[in-house]
Each structure stands twice: as structure tokens, then as C-alpha cells.
mmCIF file of C-alpha atoms in Angstrom:
data_model
loop_
_atom_site.group_PDB
_atom_site.id
_atom_site.type_symbol
_atom_site.label_atom_id
_atom_site.label_comp_id
_atom_site.label_asym_id
_atom_site.label_seq_id
_atom_site.Cartn_x
_atom_site.Cartn_y
_atom_site.Cartn_z
ATOM 1 C CA ARG A 1 -64.073 84.408 -2.419
ATOM 2 C CA ASN A 2 -63.593 81.183 -0.409
ATOM 3 C CA GLY A 3 -66.822 81.606 1.511
ATOM 4 C CA SER A 4 -66.308 85.298 2.258
ATOM 5 C CA ARG A 5 -68.219 86.826 -0.671
ATOM 6 C CA LYS A 6 -70.291 89.837 0.332
ATOM 7 C CA ALA A 7 -73.348 91.372 -1.262
ATOM 8 C CA MET A 8 -73.265 94.833 -2.813
ATOM 9 C CA THR A 9 -73.121 96.789 0.454
ATOM 10 C CA TYR A 10 -70.358 99.222 -0.495
ATOM 11 C CA GLY A 11 -70.780 102.958 -0.039
ATOM 12 C CA TRP A 12 -70.672 103.644 -3.777
ATOM 13 C CA HIS A 13 -73.454 101.131 -4.544
ATOM 14 C CA GLY A 14 -76.801 102.907 -4.617
ATOM 15 C CA ARG A 15 -75.002 106.228 -4.249
ATOM 16 C CA ALA A 16 -77.473 109.030 -4.814
ATOM 17 C CA ALA A 17 -77.292 110.486 -8.303
ATOM 18 C CA SER A 18 -75.685 113.904 -8.344
ATOM 19 C CA VAL A 19 -75.072 116.598 -10.924
ATOM 20 C CA HIS A 20 -71.941 117.474 -8.964
ATOM 21 C CA SER A 21 -68.799 115.411 -9.332
ATOM 22 C CA GLN A 22 -68.296 113.690 -5.973
ATOM 23 C CA PRO A 23 -65.247 111.660 -4.970
ATOM 24 C CA PHE A 24 -66.040 108.140 -3.805
ATOM 25 C CA SER A 25 -63.864 105.155 -3.003
ATOM 26 C CA PHE A 26 -63.913 102.328 -5.511
ATOM 27 C CA PRO A 27 -62.420 98.811 -5.345
ATOM 28 C CA ASP A 28 -59.765 97.651 -7.779
ATOM 29 C CA GLU A 29 -61.771 94.541 -8.601
ATOM 30 C CA LEU A 30 -65.190 93.006 -8.029
ATOM 31 C CA TRP A 31 -66.637 89.498 -8.208
ATOM 32 C CA LEU A 32 -69.839 88.634 -10.068
ATOM 33 C CA VAL A 33 -71.065 85.154 -9.157
ATOM 34 C CA CYS A 34 -73.835 83.704 -11.301
ATOM 35 C CA LYS A 35 -75.363 80.424 -12.445
ATOM 36 C CA ALA A 36 -74.823 80.867 -16.178
ATOM 37 C CA ARG A 37 -72.451 78.496 -17.948
ATOM 38 C CA ARG A 38 -70.986 81.239 -20.073
ATOM 39 C CA LEU A 39 -71.468 85.007 -20.217
ATOM 40 C CA ASP A 40 -70.786 86.759 -23.491
ATOM 41 C CA PHE A 41 -71.892 90.395 -23.763
ATOM 42 C CA ASP A 42 -70.362 93.848 -23.976
ATOM 43 C CA TRP A 43 -72.753 96.062 -22.025
ATOM 44 C CA LEU A 44 -75.251 95.623 -19.187
ATOM 45 C CA GLU A 45 -76.801 98.269 -16.936
ATOM 46 C CA LYS A 46 -76.683 96.867 -13.421
ATOM 47 C CA PHE A 47 -75.899 97.746 -9.782
ATOM 48 C CA ASP A 48 -76.286 101.513 -10.363
ATOM 49 C CA GLY A 49 -73.614 101.368 -13.047
ATOM 50 C CA TYR A 50 -72.592 99.372 -16.103
ATOM 51 C CA ILE A 51 -70.889 96.011 -16.558
ATOM 52 C CA VAL A 52 -68.897 96.337 -19.764
ATOM 53 C CA SER A 53 -66.345 94.366 -21.770
ATOM 54 C CA ASP A 54 -62.808 95.274 -22.707
ATOM 55 C CA ARG A 55 -64.126 95.970 -26.210
ATOM 56 C CA PHE A 56 -66.515 98.613 -24.861
ATOM 57 C CA MET A 57 -63.716 100.158 -22.823
ATOM 58 C CA GLU A 58 -61.574 100.407 -25.952
ATOM 59 C CA ALA A 59 -64.363 102.319 -27.705
ATOM 60 C CA VAL A 60 -64.548 104.942 -24.922
ATOM 61 C CA GLN A 61 -60.868 104.954 -23.928
ATOM 62 C CA ASP A 62 -60.544 108.689 -24.625
ATOM 63 C CA HIS A 63 -63.148 109.459 -21.939
ATOM 64 C CA THR A 64 -62.136 107.304 -18.982
ATOM 65 C CA ASP A 65 -61.709 110.408 -16.837
ATOM 66 C CA LEU A 66 -65.532 110.603 -16.717
ATOM 67 C CA PHE A 67 -66.035 107.400 -14.739
ATOM 68 C CA LYS A 68 -64.565 105.013 -12.186
ATOM 69 C CA ILE A 69 -63.589 101.534 -13.364
ATOM 70 C CA ALA A 70 -63.046 98.230 -11.560
ATOM 71 C CA ARG A 71 -62.152 94.837 -13.014
ATOM 72 C CA VAL A 72 -65.012 92.302 -12.700
ATOM 73 C CA ASN A 73 -64.206 88.637 -12.197
ATOM 74 C CA VAL A 74 -67.206 86.708 -13.561
ATOM 75 C CA VAL A 75 -67.348 83.239 -12.015
ATOM 76 C CA ASP A 76 -69.750 80.398 -11.279
ATOM 77 C CA ASN A 77 -70.497 79.083 -7.780
ATOM 78 C CA ALA A 78 -67.355 76.969 -7.912
ATOM 79 C CA GLY A 79 -65.201 79.999 -8.674
ATOM 80 C CA ALA A 80 -64.501 79.078 -12.307
ATOM 81 C CA ASP A 81 -64.203 81.921 -14.822
ATOM 82 C CA ILE A 82 -67.251 81.954 -17.134
ATOM 83 C CA SER A 83 -66.733 85.248 -18.984
ATOM 84 C CA ALA A 84 -65.960 85.247 -22.696
ATOM 85 C CA ARG A 85 -63.646 88.260 -22.336
ATOM 86 C CA PRO A 86 -62.281 90.640 -19.662
ATOM 87 C CA MET A 87 -65.115 92.550 -17.961
ATOM 88 C CA TYR A 88 -65.247 95.805 -15.997
ATOM 89 C CA PHE A 89 -67.673 97.721 -13.814
ATOM 90 C CA MET A 90 -68.074 101.353 -14.853
ATOM 91 C CA LYS A 91 -69.706 104.091 -12.777
ATOM 92 C CA PHE A 92 -69.890 107.748 -13.794
ATOM 93 C CA ARG A 93 -68.347 110.316 -11.482
ATOM 94 C CA LYS A 94 -70.968 112.877 -12.472
ATOM 95 C CA ILE A 95 -74.343 112.885 -14.228
ATOM 96 C CA VAL A 96 -75.959 115.780 -16.070
ATOM 97 C CA TYR A 97 -79.358 117.184 -16.983
ATOM 98 C CA GLY A 98 -79.569 116.719 -20.738
ATOM 99 C CA VAL A 99 -83.217 117.393 -21.639
ATOM 100 C CA ASP A 100 -84.322 120.860 -22.711
ATOM 101 C CA MET A 101 -87.490 121.200 -20.623
ATOM 102 C CA GLU A 102 -88.785 124.226 -22.533
ATOM 103 C CA ARG A 103 -88.649 122.553 -25.955
ATOM 104 C CA SER A 104 -89.538 118.999 -24.913
ATOM 105 C CA VAL A 105 -93.066 117.673 -24.350
ATOM 106 C CA TRP A 106 -93.676 116.187 -20.909
ATOM 107 C CA PHE A 107 -96.389 115.538 -18.324
ATOM 108 C CA GLN A 108 -96.308 116.575 -14.683
ATOM 109 C CA SER A 109 -96.865 114.050 -11.898
ATOM 110 C CA VAL A 110 -100.173 114.326 -10.059
ATOM 111 C CA LEU A 111 -100.972 112.798 -6.664
ATOM 112 C CA SER A 112 -104.330 113.069 -4.894
ATOM 113 C CA GLY A 113 -105.361 115.591 -7.520
ATOM 114 C CA GLN A 114 -102.402 117.892 -6.841
ATOM 115 C CA PRO A 115 -99.526 118.546 -9.277
ATOM 116 C CA LEU A 116 -96.251 117.493 -7.678
ATOM 117 C CA VAL A 117 -93.269 119.811 -7.409
ATOM 118 C CA SER A 118 -89.762 119.232 -6.108
ATOM 119 C CA GLN A 119 -89.333 120.017 -2.422
ATOM 120 C CA LYS A 120 -85.802 121.109 -3.227
ATOM 121 C CA ASP A 121 -86.394 123.810 -5.837
ATOM 122 C CA GLY A 122 -90.128 123.868 -6.571
ATOM 123 C CA SER A 123 -89.722 122.584 -10.129
ATOM 124 C CA PRO A 124 -92.418 120.273 -11.572
ATOM 125 C CA VAL A 125 -91.943 116.549 -11.020
ATOM 126 C CA VAL A 126 -92.030 114.879 -14.427
ATOM 127 C CA ALA A 127 -94.224 111.784 -14.751
ATOM 128 C CA ALA A 128 -93.295 111.058 -18.364
ATOM 129 C CA PHE A 129 -91.743 112.608 -21.440
ATOM 130 C CA LYS A 130 -93.470 112.392 -24.809
ATOM 131 C CA GLU A 131 -90.939 114.236 -26.962
ATOM 132 C CA ILE A 132 -87.258 114.648 -26.103
ATOM 133 C CA VAL A 133 -85.181 117.635 -27.197
ATOM 134 C CA LEU A 134 -81.647 117.726 -25.848
ATOM 135 C CA ARG A 135 -79.904 120.798 -24.517
ATOM 136 C CA GLU A 136 -77.383 122.250 -26.935
ATOM 137 C CA GLU A 137 -74.440 121.837 -24.550
ATOM 138 C CA ILE A 138 -74.963 118.064 -24.525
ATOM 139 C CA SER A 139 -73.430 117.909 -28.005
ATOM 140 C CA ALA A 140 -70.045 118.526 -26.363
ATOM 141 C CA TYR A 141 -70.111 115.016 -24.850
ATOM 142 C CA ASP A 142 -69.159 111.796 -26.592
ATOM 143 C CA ILE A 143 -70.581 109.783 -23.709
ATOM 144 C CA VAL A 144 -72.543 110.946 -20.672
ATOM 145 C CA GLU A 145 -75.053 109.667 -18.130
ATOM 146 C CA LEU A 146 -78.281 111.641 -17.827
ATOM 147 C CA CYS A 147 -80.221 112.213 -14.613
ATOM 148 C CA ASP A 148 -83.446 113.184 -16.403
ATOM 149 C CA SER A 149 -86.504 110.967 -15.831
ATOM 150 C CA ILE A 150 -86.357 109.154 -19.149
ATOM 151 C CA GLY A 151 -86.242 105.467 -20.035
ATOM 152 C CA ALA A 152 -82.590 105.486 -21.098
ATOM 153 C CA LYS A 153 -79.773 107.090 -19.124
ATOM 154 C CA LEU A 154 -76.680 106.603 -21.254
ATOM 155 C CA LEU A 155 -76.204 109.070 -24.089
ATOM 156 C CA ILE A 156 -73.472 108.627 -26.700
ATOM 157 C CA SER A 157 -72.332 110.511 -29.766
ATOM 158 C CA ASP A 158 -72.855 109.191 -33.269
ATOM 159 C CA ARG A 159 -69.108 108.656 -33.523
ATOM 160 C CA ILE A 160 -69.094 106.199 -30.632
ATOM 161 C CA ARG A 161 -72.327 104.583 -31.841
ATOM 162 C CA LYS A 162 -70.687 103.807 -35.188
ATOM 163 C CA ARG A 163 -67.634 102.388 -33.427
ATOM 164 C CA LEU A 164 -69.777 100.090 -31.280
ATOM 165 C CA MET A 165 -71.805 98.938 -34.274
ATOM 166 C CA ASN A 166 -68.754 98.376 -36.463
ATOM 167 C CA ASP A 167 -67.154 96.276 -33.725
ATOM 168 C CA ARG A 168 -70.461 94.351 -33.365
ATOM 169 C CA LEU A 169 -70.741 94.824 -29.645
ATOM 170 C CA THR A 170 -73.692 93.118 -27.953
ATOM 171 C CA GLY A 171 -76.163 93.888 -25.163
ATOM 172 C CA MET A 172 -77.222 97.337 -26.349
ATOM 173 C CA SER A 173 -79.624 99.037 -28.720
ATOM 174 C CA PHE A 174 -79.496 102.589 -30.035
ATOM 175 C CA ILE A 175 -82.383 105.053 -29.955
ATOM 176 C CA ARG A 176 -82.282 108.586 -31.295
ATOM 177 C CA PRO A 177 -83.978 111.247 -29.125
ATOM 178 C CA SER A 178 -86.468 111.877 -31.955
ATOM 179 C CA GLU A 179 -87.519 108.194 -31.731
ATOM 180 C CA TYR A 180 -88.123 108.273 -27.970
ATOM 181 C CA TYR A 181 -91.928 108.059 -28.054
ATOM 182 C CA VAL A 182 -91.983 105.228 -30.603
ATOM 183 C CA HIS A 183 -89.762 103.050 -28.422
ATOM 184 C CA PHE A 184 -91.043 103.920 -24.942
ATOM 185 C CA ALA A 185 -94.746 104.788 -25.329
ATOM 186 C CA ARG A 186 -96.043 101.322 -24.482
ATOM 187 C CA MET A 187 -93.261 100.374 -22.079
ATOM 188 C CA LEU A 188 -93.686 103.503 -19.947
ATOM 189 C CA ASN A 189 -97.457 103.867 -20.491
ATOM 190 C CA ILE A 190 -96.917 107.422 -21.706
ATOM 191 C CA ASP A 191 -100.373 107.984 -23.260
ATOM 192 C CA ALA A 192 -102.290 106.959 -20.117
ATOM 193 C CA ILE A 193 -100.017 109.062 -17.920
ATOM 194 C CA GLY A 194 -100.528 112.054 -20.221
ATOM 195 C CA LYS A 195 -104.318 111.757 -20.139
ATOM 196 C CA ASN A 196 -104.381 111.520 -16.361
ATOM 197 C CA SER A 197 -101.978 114.418 -15.929
ATOM 198 C CA LEU A 198 -103.925 116.744 -18.233
ATOM 199 C CA ALA A 199 -107.194 115.801 -16.484
ATOM 200 C CA GLY A 200 -105.756 116.408 -13.028
ATOM 201 C CA ARG A 201 -106.014 112.735 -12.079
ATOM 202 C CA ASP A 202 -103.277 110.773 -10.361
ATOM 203 C CA THR A 203 -100.759 110.077 -13.107
ATOM 204 C CA TYR A 204 -100.287 106.430 -12.169
ATOM 205 C CA ALA A 205 -103.951 105.621 -11.510
ATOM 206 C CA VAL A 206 -105.259 102.474 -13.215
#
């Protein structure tokens, strides 16, 4: 504040996703400066994490050991508070692989006519999923962040979904894994990617 605001240059911002829980330093509070006259929402994916309201935090209060939390002061350029309610920045300590690759339907990335594989472990690089089937162990989570290459990263249980809907929280929509293709086919251009992949053409060719 007072002319000393800095951009998001902290070590935890843009931190590489990891399936291993890694300790990282986190501030007690952050400042979000914007031009809006009033901000009123409960959930927003931003800055490699999530800006959430106190109402969202209440809904997941039994699972706060899974993520780091910092208070967010939402202000205008003059420093006046423009948030409708207390806001927080939430970042998961650990992310998990949640998609069952053997039972799901997906297309491999192709570049210059060659299927792409991970340099780390030789596994296929996924260009797009068409059907999502979750791994059985995922059912043990009430809330978790996925590192799979799908259009939505945050996975919640039906219990938490009902709580969020009953409390009429805003800024989010809910999609069941079985509805994945219906919601993301056009947005992610899944059909075109699938045709190119199966034909051995570059998956993102026009």
C-alpha cells in the first residue's frame, strides 16, 4: 500500500504443480487492487489458486489442512474496501492425479506427425479427454485439486456441492464427470483434436 504495492512476484505464485506436498512460505494477507466499484462473489480461480469468500471457507472448514490461506484485502485504486464480504486466497499444498487413464477416453498429443510422450516417465501426453472416469481413491476426498489435463481442476464431493448450493454461493458451476464432454467439447475443441490425433496429424492443427 501507499505507493509500495508489488505485482505477484512471490515464490509461491506460479509454483510448479506437484503431486508431492511441498512446504512453501505464504503471506498472512494480500492486497487485490481493481477498478470495480463493488466485488461480490464467493469463488474465483486466479493467480494459480482461488480467491474465495468467508462463506466458502465455512463450507470447507473441516479440510483447511489441505491448503494455505491468506486474507485478501480487496480495494480500489484509492485504497477503499470494495468487497461485499471477507475474502481469502486459497492455494492447495498438494494436487493429485484423479483420472483413471485406463477407463477414460482420451487422445494423445501429436506434433510433427509424432505422438508425444513425457520426457520424465515416457507416458503419453494427453491432448484432450472425451470421457472422464475418476480413480476409486478420489472418493475419499471432499475437496481436492487435480493435476490432470482437464478443463476443471477443483473436485468436490456431493456433500460440499449441496452445502454450496444451499448457501447460494456465487461464481461457480458444478459439472459431474459423466457430463464432461457435453460441457467442454466446444470450448476445448475436443472433436477436432480427436480426429487429428487418430489420423496422426498435429493435434492442434487448424
